[in-house]
PDB file of C-alpha atoms in Angstrom:
ATOM      1  CA  LYS A 215      11.734  -0.434  18.810  1.00 86.00           C
ATOM      2  CA  ALA A 216      10.772  -1.665  15.317  1.00 93.00           C
ATOM      3  CA  ILE A 217      11.826  -1.140  11.988  1.00 96.00           C
ATOM      4  CA  LEU A 218       9.930  -1.480   8.687  1.00 97.00           C
ATOM      5  CA  ILE A 219      11.927  -1.370   5.123  1.00 97.00           C
ATOM      6  CA  GLU A 220       9.173  -0.886   2.282  1.00 97.00           C
ATOM      7  CA  CYS A 221       9.346  -1.145  -1.594  1.00 97.00           C
ATOM      8  CA  ALA A 222       6.675  -0.790  -4.174  1.00 97.00           C
ATOM      9  CA  GLU A 223       7.275  -4.206  -5.336  1.00 97.00           C
ATOM     10  CA  PRO A 224       7.541  -7.342  -3.353  1.00 98.00           C
ATOM     11  CA  PHE A 225      11.576  -8.554  -2.429  1.00 98.00           C
ATOM     12  CA  LYS A 226      13.479 -10.361  -0.347  1.00 98.00           C
ATOM     13  CA  LEU A 227      15.123  -8.385   2.103  1.00 98.00           C
ATOM     14  CA  HIS A 228      19.287  -9.734   2.746  1.00 98.00           C
ATOM     15  CA  PHE A 229      19.898  -8.497   5.930  1.00 97.00           C
ATOM     16  CA  GLY A 230      22.580  -8.455   9.042  1.00 97.00           C
ATOM     17  CA  PHE A 231      24.043  -6.877  11.566  1.00 96.00           C
ATOM     18  CA  ASN A 232      26.795  -5.287  13.147  1.00 96.00           C
ATOM     19  CA  GLY A 233      28.678  -5.562   9.657  1.00 94.00           C
ATOM     20  CA  TRP A 234      26.743  -8.661   7.873  1.00 95.00           C
ATOM     21  CA  HIS A 235      26.796 -10.866  10.872  1.00 95.00           C
ATOM     22  CA  ARG A 236      24.186 -12.919  11.303  1.00 91.00           C
ATOM     23  CA  PRO A 237      22.866 -12.994   7.364  1.00 96.00           C
ATOM     24  CA  THR A 238      19.348 -13.620   6.925  1.00 96.00           C
ATOM     25  CA  ASP A 239      16.408 -13.812   4.192  1.00 98.00           C
ATOM     26  CA  GLN A 240      13.006 -12.625   4.596  1.00 98.00           C
ATOM     27  CA  ASP A 241       9.858 -12.425   2.412  1.00 98.00           C
ATOM     28  CA  SER A 242       8.145  -9.275   2.048  1.00 98.00           C
ATOM     29  CA  ALA A 243       4.101  -8.586   2.731  1.00 98.00           C
ATOM     30  CA  PRO A 244       2.124  -6.262   1.336  1.00 97.00           C
ATOM     31  CA  THR A 245       1.946  -3.552   4.019  1.00 96.00           C
ATOM     32  CA  GLY A 246      -1.168  -1.478   2.070  1.00 90.00           C
ATOM     33  CA  LEU A 247      -1.161   0.947  -0.639  1.00 93.00           C
ATOM     34  CA  GLY A 248       0.601  -1.134  -3.035  1.00 94.00           C
ATOM     35  CA  MET A 249       3.724  -1.330  -0.659  1.00 98.00           C
ATOM     36  CA  HIS A 250       5.419  -4.182   0.032  1.00 98.00           C
ATOM     37  CA  GLY A 251       7.704  -4.815   3.338  1.00 98.00           C
ATOM     38  CA  VAL A 252       9.732  -6.540   5.850  1.00 98.00           C
ATOM     39  CA  GLU A 253       9.285  -5.441  10.023  1.00 97.00           C
ATOM     40  CA  LEU A 254      12.237  -6.264  11.920  1.00 97.00           C
ATOM     41  CA  LYS A 255      10.775  -6.033  15.963  1.00 95.00           C
ATOM     42  CA  ALA A 256      12.183  -4.703  18.602  1.00 92.00           C
ATOM     43  CA  ASP A 257      14.100  -7.763  19.829  1.00 93.00           C
ATOM     44  CA  GLU A 258      14.998  -8.600  16.776  1.00 92.00           C
ATOM     45  CA  LEU A 259      17.290  -5.652  16.397  1.00 92.00           C
ATOM     46  CA  ASP A 260      17.896  -6.275  20.418  1.00 89.00           C
ATOM     47  CA  GLY A 261      21.934  -5.051  20.616  1.00 89.00           C
ATOM     48  CA  ALA A 262      22.397  -4.576  17.437  1.00 94.00           C
ATOM     49  CA  LYS A 263      24.700  -0.977  16.068  1.00 95.00           C
ATOM     50  CA  THR A 264      23.771  -1.392  12.521  1.00 96.00           C
ATOM     51  CA  LEU A 265      21.223  -3.382  10.773  1.00 97.00           C
ATOM     52  CA  ASP A 266      22.588  -3.903   7.049  1.00 98.00           C
ATOM     53  CA  PHE A 267      20.835  -4.675   4.194  1.00 98.00           C
ATOM     54  CA  THR A 268      20.236  -4.968   0.409  1.00 98.00           C
ATOM     55  CA  PHE A 269      17.147  -6.386  -1.857  1.00 98.00           C
ATOM     56  CA  TYR A 270      16.546  -8.945  -4.100  1.00 98.00           C
ATOM     57  CA  PHE A 271      13.873  -9.048  -6.464  1.00 98.00           C
ATOM     58  CA  PRO A 272      12.466 -12.179  -7.289  1.00 97.00           C
ATOM     59  CA  ALA A 273      10.009 -11.631  -9.951  1.00 97.00           C
ATOM     60  CA  ARG A 274      12.828  -9.905 -12.129  1.00 97.00           C
ATOM     61  CA  ASP A 275      15.485 -11.890 -10.511  1.00 98.00           C
ATOM     62  CA  VAL A 276      17.297  -8.831 -10.071  1.00 98.00           C
ATOM     63  CA  TRP A 277      19.453  -7.357  -6.770  1.00 97.00           C
ATOM     64  CA  GLN A 278      19.333  -3.999  -6.075  1.00 95.00           C
ATOM     65  CA  GLY A 279      22.672  -3.821  -6.112  1.00 93.00           C
ATOM     66  CA  THR A 280      23.322  -1.431  -3.424  1.00 96.00           C
ATOM     67  CA  ASN A 281      24.259  -2.428  -0.019  1.00 97.00           C
ATOM     68  CA  PHE A 282      22.690   0.091   2.319  1.00 97.00           C
ATOM     69  CA  SER A 283      22.972   0.358   6.288  1.00 97.00           C
ATOM     70  CA  VAL A 284      21.061   1.681   9.359  1.00 95.00           C
ATOM     71  CA  ALA A 285      22.268   3.117  12.659  1.00 95.00           C
ATOM     72  CA  LEU A 286      19.941   1.635  15.691  1.00 93.00           C
ATOM     73  CA  GLY A 287      20.138   2.897  19.569  1.00 78.00           C
ATOM     74  CA  GLY A 288      21.525  -0.847  20.495  1.00 52.00           C
TER      75      GLY A 288
END
């Protein structure tokens, strides 16, 4: 299954898998109702046990300051 990470303002998602392996950045896109998001497709998540991520807000030049981790069924 896909996963959608959303926020109320544009962001860059900095993410990796299984303890920050394969780190990548991806810009958010509007998802409707004033939200912005990054969708990771099922094939991008294939084989991963965790998705590790944080947010960067380019308009404010600010990092979230918190790392998040989501357990996946992989």
